[in-house]
PDB file of C-alpha atoms in Angstrom:
ATOM      1  CA  UNK A   1      93.851 104.816 124.680  1.00  0.00           C
ATOM      2  CA  UNK A   2      93.255 103.289 121.268  1.00  0.00           C
ATOM      3  CA  UNK A   3      91.268 105.658 119.045  1.00  0.00           C
ATOM      4  CA  UNK A   4      89.639 103.029 116.796  1.00  0.00           C
ATOM      5  CA  UNK A   5      89.650  99.515 118.170  1.00  0.00           C
ATOM      6  CA  UNK A   6      88.510  96.343 116.444  1.00  0.00           C
ATOM      7  CA  UNK A   7      87.959  92.895 117.884  1.00  0.00           C
ATOM      8  CA  UNK A   8      88.970  90.251 117.221  1.00  0.00           C
ATOM      9  CA  UNK A   9      92.291  90.903 115.504  1.00  0.00           C
ATOM     10  CA  UNK A  10      92.382  87.408 114.010  1.00  0.00           C
ATOM     11  CA  UNK A  11      89.556  85.091 112.990  1.00  0.00           C
ATOM     12  CA  UNK A  12      90.006  81.606 111.584  1.00  0.00           C
ATOM     13  CA  UNK A  13      86.828  79.748 110.730  1.00  0.00           C
ATOM     14  CA  UNK A  14      85.270  77.152 108.475  1.00  0.00           C
ATOM     15  CA  UNK A  15      83.186  77.814 105.377  1.00  0.00           C
ATOM     16  CA  UNK A  16      79.515  78.191 106.152  1.00  0.00           C
ATOM     17  CA  UNK A  17      80.015  79.608 109.641  1.00  0.00           C
ATOM     18  CA  UNK A  18      78.784  83.002 110.837  1.00  0.00           C
ATOM     19  CA  UNK A  19      81.137  85.522 112.451  1.00  0.00           C
ATOM     20  CA  UNK A  20      81.080  89.080 113.775  1.00  0.00           C
ATOM     21  CA  UNK A  21      83.674  91.836 114.044  1.00  0.00           C
ATOM     22  CA  UNK A  22      83.186  94.696 116.461  1.00  0.00           C
ATOM     23  CA  UNK A  23      84.476  98.244 116.175  1.00  0.00           C
ATOM     24  CA  UNK A  24      84.503 101.129 118.614  1.00  0.00           C
ATOM     25  CA  UNK A  25      85.870 104.656 118.315  1.00  0.00           C
ATOM     26  CA  UNK A  26      86.474 107.121 121.142  1.00  0.00           C
ATOM     27  CA  UNK A  27      87.211 110.157 118.959  1.00  0.00           C
ATOM     28  CA  UNK A  28      83.719 111.644 118.986  1.00  0.00           C
ATOM     29  CA  UNK A  29      83.435 111.129 115.218  1.00  0.00           C
ATOM     30  CA  UNK A  30      80.031 111.024 113.511  1.00  0.00           C
ATOM     31  CA  UNK A  31      80.909 108.724 110.600  1.00  0.00           C
ATOM     32  CA  UNK A  32      82.183 105.155 110.597  1.00  0.00           C
ATOM     33  CA  UNK A  33      83.199 102.802 107.792  1.00  0.00           C
ATOM     34  CA  UNK A  34      84.065  99.247 106.942  1.00  0.00           C
ATOM     35  CA  UNK A  35      86.751  98.599 104.340  1.00  0.00           C
ATOM     36  CA  UNK A  36      87.934  95.289 102.919  1.00  0.00           C
ATOM     37  CA  UNK A  37      91.597  94.792 101.995  1.00  0.00           C
ATOM     38  CA  UNK A  38      92.323  91.799  99.803  1.00  0.00           C
ATOM     39  CA  UNK A  39      95.519  89.785  99.459  1.00  0.00           C
ATOM     40  CA  UNK A  40      96.853  92.262  96.875  1.00  0.00           C
ATOM     41  CA  UNK A  41      96.390  95.099  99.376  1.00  0.00           C
ATOM     42  CA  UNK A  42      93.507  96.610  97.411  1.00  0.00           C
ATOM     43  CA  UNK A  43      91.156  98.569  99.685  1.00  0.00           C
ATOM     44  CA  UNK A  44      87.461  98.806  98.925  1.00  0.00           C
ATOM     45  CA  UNK A  45      84.778 100.555 100.919  1.00  0.00           C
ATOM     46  CA  UNK A  46      81.912  98.324 102.008  1.00  0.00           C
ATOM     47  CA  UNK A  47      79.708 100.496 104.195  1.00  0.00           C
ATOM     48  CA  UNK A  48      79.565 103.947 105.708  1.00  0.00           C
ATOM     49  CA  UNK A  49      77.361 105.146 108.542  1.00  0.00           C
ATOM     50  CA  UNK A  50      76.737 108.741 109.546  1.00  0.00           C
ATOM     51  CA  UNK A  51      75.085 109.272 112.940  1.00  0.00           C
ATOM     52  CA  UNK A  52      73.920 105.633 112.911  1.00  0.00           C
ATOM     53  CA  UNK A  53      72.328 106.026 109.468  1.00  0.00           C
ATOM     54  CA  UNK A  54      73.560 103.909 106.531  1.00  0.00           C
ATOM     55  CA  UNK A  55      75.023 106.217 103.867  1.00  0.00           C
ATOM     56  CA  UNK A  56      77.060 103.943 101.606  1.00  0.00           C
ATOM     57  CA  UNK A  57      76.263 100.342 100.867  1.00  0.00           C
ATOM     58  CA  UNK A  58      78.541  99.222  98.085  1.00  0.00           C
ATOM     59  CA  UNK A  59      77.929  96.098  96.053  1.00  0.00           C
ATOM     60  CA  UNK A  60      78.480  93.700  98.890  1.00  0.00           C
ATOM     61  CA  UNK A  61      76.722  90.327  99.254  1.00  0.00           C
ATOM     62  CA  UNK A  62      73.774  90.560 101.615  1.00  0.00           C
ATOM     63  CA  UNK A  63      75.521  87.964 103.759  1.00  0.00           C
ATOM     64  CA  UNK A  64      77.324  91.013 105.153  1.00  0.00           C
ATOM     65  CA  UNK A  65      75.202  93.024 107.570  1.00  0.00           C
ATOM     66  CA  UNK A  66      76.493  96.092 109.375  1.00  0.00           C
ATOM     67  CA  UNK A  67      74.897  97.378 112.546  1.00  0.00           C
ATOM     68  CA  UNK A  68      75.487 100.673 114.320  1.00  0.00           C
ATOM     69  CA  UNK A  69      73.944 100.703 117.817  1.00  0.00           C
ATOM     70  CA  UNK A  70      75.293 104.209 118.446  1.00  0.00           C
ATOM     71  CA  UNK A  71      77.674 106.723 116.882  1.00  0.00           C
ATOM     72  CA  UNK A  72      80.706 105.173 118.561  1.00  0.00           C
ATOM     73  CA  UNK A  73      80.132 101.581 117.415  1.00  0.00           C
ATOM     74  CA  UNK A  74      79.863  99.828 114.066  1.00  0.00           C
ATOM     75  CA  UNK A  75      79.761  96.053 113.954  1.00  0.00           C
ATOM     76  CA  UNK A  76      79.960  93.734 110.968  1.00  0.00           C
ATOM     77  CA  UNK A  77      78.207  90.379 110.882  1.00  0.00           C
ATOM     78  CA  UNK A  78      78.939  87.880 108.129  1.00  0.00           C
ATOM     79  CA  UNK A  79      76.692  84.891 107.458  1.00  0.00           C
ATOM     80  CA  UNK A  80      77.562  81.700 105.603  1.00  0.00           C
ATOM     81  CA  UNK A  81      81.242  82.507 105.187  1.00  0.00           C
ATOM     82  CA  UNK A  82      82.908  81.696 101.870  1.00  0.00           C
ATOM     83  CA  UNK A  83      86.570  81.234 100.927  1.00  0.00           C
ATOM     84  CA  UNK A  84      86.503  84.553  99.053  1.00  0.00           C
ATOM     85  CA  UNK A  85      85.634  86.395 102.249  1.00  0.00           C
ATOM     86  CA  UNK A  86      89.178  85.846 103.504  1.00  0.00           C
ATOM     87  CA  UNK A  87      90.680  89.329 103.823  1.00  0.00           C
ATOM     88  CA  UNK A  88      91.602  92.003 106.316  1.00  0.00           C
ATOM     89  CA  UNK A  89      88.629  94.096 107.379  1.00  0.00           C
ATOM     90  CA  UNK A  90      89.315  97.623 108.547  1.00  0.00           C
ATOM     91  CA  UNK A  91      87.041  99.836 110.560  1.00  0.00           C
ATOM     92  CA  UNK A  92      87.574 103.585 110.279  1.00  0.00           C
ATOM     93  CA  UNK A  93      85.971 106.776 111.525  1.00  0.00           C
ATOM     94  CA  UNK A  94      85.915 110.451 110.590  1.00  0.00           C
ATOM     95  CA  UNK A  95      84.088 113.714 111.035  1.00  0.00           C
ATOM     96  CA  UNK A  96      81.800 114.575 108.132  1.00  0.00           C
ATOM     97  CA  UNK A  97      83.127 118.142 108.423  1.00  0.00           C
ATOM     98  CA  UNK A  98      86.655 116.946 107.520  1.00  0.00           C
ATOM     99  CA  UNK A  99      85.988 114.544 104.628  1.00  0.00           C
ATOM    100  CA  UNK A 100      88.613 111.962 103.861  1.00  0.00           C
ATOM    101  CA  UNK A 101      90.503 112.318 107.133  1.00  0.00           C
ATOM    102  CA  UNK A 102      89.931 108.776 108.309  1.00  0.00           C
ATOM    103  CA  UNK A 103      91.288 107.131 111.426  1.00  0.00           C
ATOM    104  CA  UNK A 104      91.722 103.403 110.943  1.00  0.00           C
ATOM    105  CA  UNK A 105      91.697 100.505 113.322  1.00  0.00           C
ATOM    106  CA  UNK A 106      94.451  97.899 113.137  1.00  0.00           C
ATOM    107  CA  UNK A 107      92.334  95.508 111.124  1.00  0.00           C
ATOM    108  CA  UNK A 108      90.740  92.104 111.628  1.00  0.00           C
ATOM    109  CA  UNK A 109      92.294  89.327 109.570  1.00  0.00           C
ATOM    110  CA  UNK A 110      89.643  86.798 108.573  1.00  0.00           C
ATOM    111  CA  UNK A 111      90.723  83.423 107.231  1.00  0.00           C
ATOM    112  CA  UNK A 112      88.049  81.079 105.922  1.00  0.00           C
ATOM    113  CA  UNK A 113      89.116  77.445 105.520  1.00  0.00           C
TER     114      UNK A 113
ATOM    115  CA  UNK B   1      82.960 108.998  89.383  1.00  0.00           C
ATOM    116  CA  UNK B   2      86.208 109.846  91.071  1.00  0.00           C
ATOM    117  CA  UNK B   3      89.261 107.620  90.901  1.00  0.00           C
ATOM    118  CA  UNK B   4      93.007 107.630  91.410  1.00  0.00           C
ATOM    119  CA  UNK B   5      95.723 105.702  89.609  1.00  0.00           C
ATOM    120  CA  UNK B   6      99.063 104.944  91.194  1.00  0.00           C
ATOM    121  CA  UNK B   7     101.900 104.271  88.775  1.00  0.00           C
ATOM    122  CA  UNK B   8     104.198 101.512  89.931  1.00  0.00           C
ATOM    123  CA  UNK B   9     103.130  98.821  92.354  1.00  0.00           C
ATOM    124  CA  UNK B  10     106.695  98.656  93.726  1.00  0.00           C
ATOM    125  CA  UNK B  11     109.289 101.412  94.041  1.00  0.00           C
ATOM    126  CA  UNK B  12     112.808 100.762  95.320  1.00  0.00           C
ATOM    127  CA  UNK B  13     115.188 103.546  96.376  1.00  0.00           C
ATOM    128  CA  UNK B  14     118.445 103.697  98.290  1.00  0.00           C
ATOM    129  CA  UNK B  15     118.570 105.114 101.793  1.00  0.00           C
ATOM    130  CA  UNK B  16     119.169 108.866 101.499  1.00  0.00           C
ATOM    131  CA  UNK B  17     117.819 109.069  97.933  1.00  0.00           C
ATOM    132  CA  UNK B  18     114.767 110.976  96.720  1.00  0.00           C
ATOM    133  CA  UNK B  19     111.414 109.227  97.072  1.00  0.00           C
ATOM    134  CA  UNK B  20     108.843 109.858  94.326  1.00  0.00           C
ATOM    135  CA  UNK B  21     105.508 108.028  94.337  1.00  0.00           C
ATOM    136  CA  UNK B  22     103.139 108.878  91.510  1.00  0.00           C
ATOM    137  CA  UNK B  23      99.399 109.421  91.644  1.00  0.00           C
ATOM    138  CA  UNK B  24      97.002 110.709  88.993  1.00  0.00           C
ATOM    139  CA  UNK B  25      93.375 111.489  89.697  1.00  0.00           C
ATOM    140  CA  UNK B  26      90.185 111.617  87.707  1.00  0.00           C
ATOM    141  CA  UNK B  27      87.442 113.879  89.001  1.00  0.00           C
ATOM    142  CA  UNK B  28      84.756 116.048  87.451  1.00  0.00           C
ATOM    143  CA  UNK B  29      84.840 118.422  90.423  1.00  0.00           C
ATOM    144  CA  UNK B  30      87.724 119.814  92.485  1.00  0.00           C
ATOM    145  CA  UNK B  31      88.812 116.805  94.472  1.00  0.00           C
ATOM    146  CA  UNK B  32      89.907 116.203  98.010  1.00  0.00           C
ATOM    147  CA  UNK B  33      93.138 114.207  97.649  1.00  0.00           C
ATOM    148  CA  UNK B  34      95.074 112.266 100.249  1.00  0.00           C
ATOM    149  CA  UNK B  35      98.099 110.097 100.817  1.00  0.00           C
ATOM    150  CA  UNK B  36      97.954 107.364 103.441  1.00  0.00           C
ATOM    151  CA  UNK B  37     100.703 105.041 104.681  1.00  0.00           C
ATOM    152  CA  UNK B  38     100.312 101.481 105.922  1.00  0.00           C
ATOM    153  CA  UNK B  39     103.116  99.850 107.886  1.00  0.00           C
ATOM    154  CA  UNK B  40     103.171  96.046 108.054  1.00  0.00           C
ATOM    155  CA  UNK B  41     100.279  94.544 110.001  1.00  0.00           C
ATOM    156  CA  UNK B  42      98.851  97.941 110.867  1.00  0.00           C
ATOM    157  CA  UNK B  43      95.972 100.160 109.831  1.00  0.00           C
ATOM    158  CA  UNK B  44      96.345 103.145 107.534  1.00  0.00           C
ATOM    159  CA  UNK B  45      97.598 106.508 108.752  1.00  0.00           C
ATOM    160  CA  UNK B  46      97.041 109.874 107.089  1.00  0.00           C
ATOM    161  CA  UNK B  47     100.253 111.378 105.673  1.00  0.00           C
ATOM    162  CA  UNK B  48      98.842 114.517 104.094  1.00  0.00           C
ATOM    163  CA  UNK B  49      95.804 115.984 102.371  1.00  0.00           C
ATOM    164  CA  UNK B  50      94.953 118.494  99.634  1.00  0.00           C
ATOM    165  CA  UNK B  51      91.732 120.447 100.060  1.00  0.00           C
ATOM    166  CA  UNK B  52      92.206 123.331  97.546  1.00  0.00           C
ATOM    167  CA  UNK B  53      94.154 125.658  99.815  1.00  0.00           C
ATOM    168  CA  UNK B  54      97.881 125.506  98.966  1.00  0.00           C
ATOM    169  CA  UNK B  55      98.969 123.368  96.006  1.00  0.00           C
ATOM    170  CA  UNK B  56     102.113 122.219  97.827  1.00  0.00           C
ATOM    171  CA  UNK B  57     101.100 120.242 100.869  1.00  0.00           C
ATOM    172  CA  UNK B  58     103.441 119.210 103.661  1.00  0.00           C
ATOM    173  CA  UNK B  59     102.741 116.133 105.715  1.00  0.00           C
ATOM    174  CA  UNK B  60     104.230 114.057 108.474  1.00  0.00           C
ATOM    175  CA  UNK B  61     107.637 112.356 108.423  1.00  0.00           C
ATOM    176  CA  UNK B  62     109.094 114.828 105.906  1.00  0.00           C
ATOM    177  CA  UNK B  63     106.734 113.930 103.047  1.00  0.00           C
ATOM    178  CA  UNK B  64     105.112 116.466 100.762  1.00  0.00           C
ATOM    179  CA  UNK B  65     102.901 116.408  97.679  1.00  0.00           C
ATOM    180  CA  UNK B  66     102.118 118.891  94.940  1.00  0.00           C
ATOM    181  CA  UNK B  67      98.678 119.236  93.354  1.00  0.00           C
ATOM    182  CA  UNK B  68      98.990 119.936  89.609  1.00  0.00           C
ATOM    183  CA  UNK B  69      95.624 120.483  87.983  1.00  0.00           C
ATOM    184  CA  UNK B  70      97.066 120.687  84.460  1.00  0.00           C
ATOM    185  CA  UNK B  71      98.576 117.220  84.885  1.00  0.00           C
ATOM    186  CA  UNK B  72      95.791 115.835  87.145  1.00  0.00           C
ATOM    187  CA  UNK B  73      98.567 114.660  89.440  1.00  0.00           C
ATOM    188  CA  UNK B  74      99.278 114.547  93.145  1.00  0.00           C
ATOM    189  CA  UNK B  75     102.719 112.942  93.448  1.00  0.00           C
ATOM    190  CA  UNK B  76     104.282 112.234  96.847  1.00  0.00           C
ATOM    191  CA  UNK B  77     107.922 113.095  97.492  1.00  0.00           C
ATOM    192  CA  UNK B  78     110.514 112.988 100.237  1.00  0.00           C
ATOM    193  CA  UNK B  79     114.017 114.410  99.725  1.00  0.00           C
ATOM    194  CA  UNK B  80     115.888 111.711 101.638  1.00  0.00           C
ATOM    195  CA  UNK B  81     114.579 108.205 102.286  1.00  0.00           C
ATOM    196  CA  UNK B  82     114.980 106.487 105.651  1.00  0.00           C
ATOM    197  CA  UNK B  83     114.765 102.775 106.303  1.00  0.00           C
ATOM    198  CA  UNK B  84     111.681 103.468 108.428  1.00  0.00           C
ATOM    199  CA  UNK B  85     109.836 104.748 105.327  1.00  0.00           C
ATOM    200  CA  UNK B  86     109.470 101.209 104.002  1.00  0.00           C
ATOM    201  CA  UNK B  87     105.705 100.666 103.812  1.00  0.00           C
ATOM    202  CA  UNK B  88     102.679 100.592 101.509  1.00  0.00           C
ATOM    203  CA  UNK B  89     101.525 104.002 100.310  1.00  0.00           C
ATOM    204  CA  UNK B  90      98.022 104.745  99.088  1.00  0.00           C
ATOM    205  CA  UNK B  91      96.724 107.717  97.171  1.00  0.00           C
ATOM    206  CA  UNK B  92      93.022 108.385  97.733  1.00  0.00           C
ATOM    207  CA  UNK B  93      90.209 110.720  96.682  1.00  0.00           C
ATOM    208  CA  UNK B  94      87.087 111.757  98.563  1.00  0.00           C
ATOM    209  CA  UNK B  95      83.837 113.236  97.339  1.00  0.00           C
ATOM    210  CA  UNK B  96      83.242 114.930 100.670  1.00  0.00           C
ATOM    211  CA  UNK B  97      80.943 114.435 103.636  1.00  0.00           C
ATOM    212  CA  UNK B  98      80.437 110.816 104.608  1.00  0.00           C
ATOM    213  CA  UNK B  99      81.565 109.512 101.199  1.00  0.00           C
ATOM    214  CA  UNK B 100      84.684 107.897 102.555  1.00  0.00           C
ATOM    215  CA  UNK B 101      87.709 107.359 100.367  1.00  0.00           C
ATOM    216  CA  UNK B 102      88.372 105.706  97.029  1.00  0.00           C
ATOM    217  CA  UNK B 103      91.897 104.306  97.122  1.00  0.00           C
ATOM    218  CA  UNK B 104      94.471 103.620  94.473  1.00  0.00           C
ATOM    219  CA  UNK B 105      96.009 100.156  94.307  1.00  0.00           C
ATOM    220  CA  UNK B 106      98.935 101.136  96.482  1.00  0.00           C
ATOM    221  CA  UNK B 107     102.690 101.411  95.987  1.00  0.00           C
ATOM    222  CA  UNK B 108     105.064  99.289  98.021  1.00  0.00           C
ATOM    223  CA  UNK B 109     108.130 101.375  98.899  1.00  0.00           C
ATOM    224  CA  UNK B 110     111.349  99.432  99.434  1.00  0.00           C
ATOM    225  CA  UNK B 111     114.383 101.148 100.946  1.00  0.00           C
ATOM    226  CA  UNK B 112     117.764  99.640 100.064  1.00  0.00           C
ATOM    227  CA  UNK B 113     120.552 100.098 102.624  1.00  0.00           C
TER     228      UNK B 113
END
C-alpha cells in the first residue's frame, strides 16, 4: 500500500491549458503539503494544509489553487499553464505533533510545451 | 527566518571512503533539523532528524549527523560509502507544527567504484 500517492505521475500539456494533480495519503496524518522542485532540484514549499485548513500559502501565482476535500486528500489545480510551471510537484504529509517528518509521494512531472 | 546552507552542490567519494556532506543553519530559536535523501525519479525519504535530544543523531543506512551549536552546523557522515548511496541529499529546517520544511539546495553524492 502506497503511503502518499499522486496522480498522474507525468503530465505533458500545452501553454494556456488547465491541469490538476491529485494526492492521497493513508497514514492518518493531519497535515499535507505541496512542494515544487525545479530543474536544479531546488525544493520550495507552495502550500500546507492542516485538518483541511490552509496554513501556508507561499508567494505562488493565483493560477495555482489547492483544494483539500478531507484530511486524506490535497489536490492542486493549475490554470493557464506557463512554460515556467514545468517542474516536479511533490505532495507530502506529516503529523503536526512530529514537525518536519514528512512522507513524500513520488512526484508528478509537469512539462509545459 | 530559518534557513540552511549546503556547501558543495556535488561531492564525489570512492566506494568505501568516508562520506561528509556539509550543512549550516540559521535560526533564531532552537531548530528542528533534518537530512532527507532523494534517489533518482523518486520522492524524498527521511534519513535522520535532530530535535534537541542527543547532539549525535543516527539515521538509516548507516548515516549519522552531529548538531554543533557553536558552529551552527549539522553535517551528515557515513564511515564507508556504498554504490547504493549515490543520490541527492537535502538538509532541511522546520519551525514546528504545520510549518513544513525549508530545504537547502541539495548535494549530489557521486560514488566512484
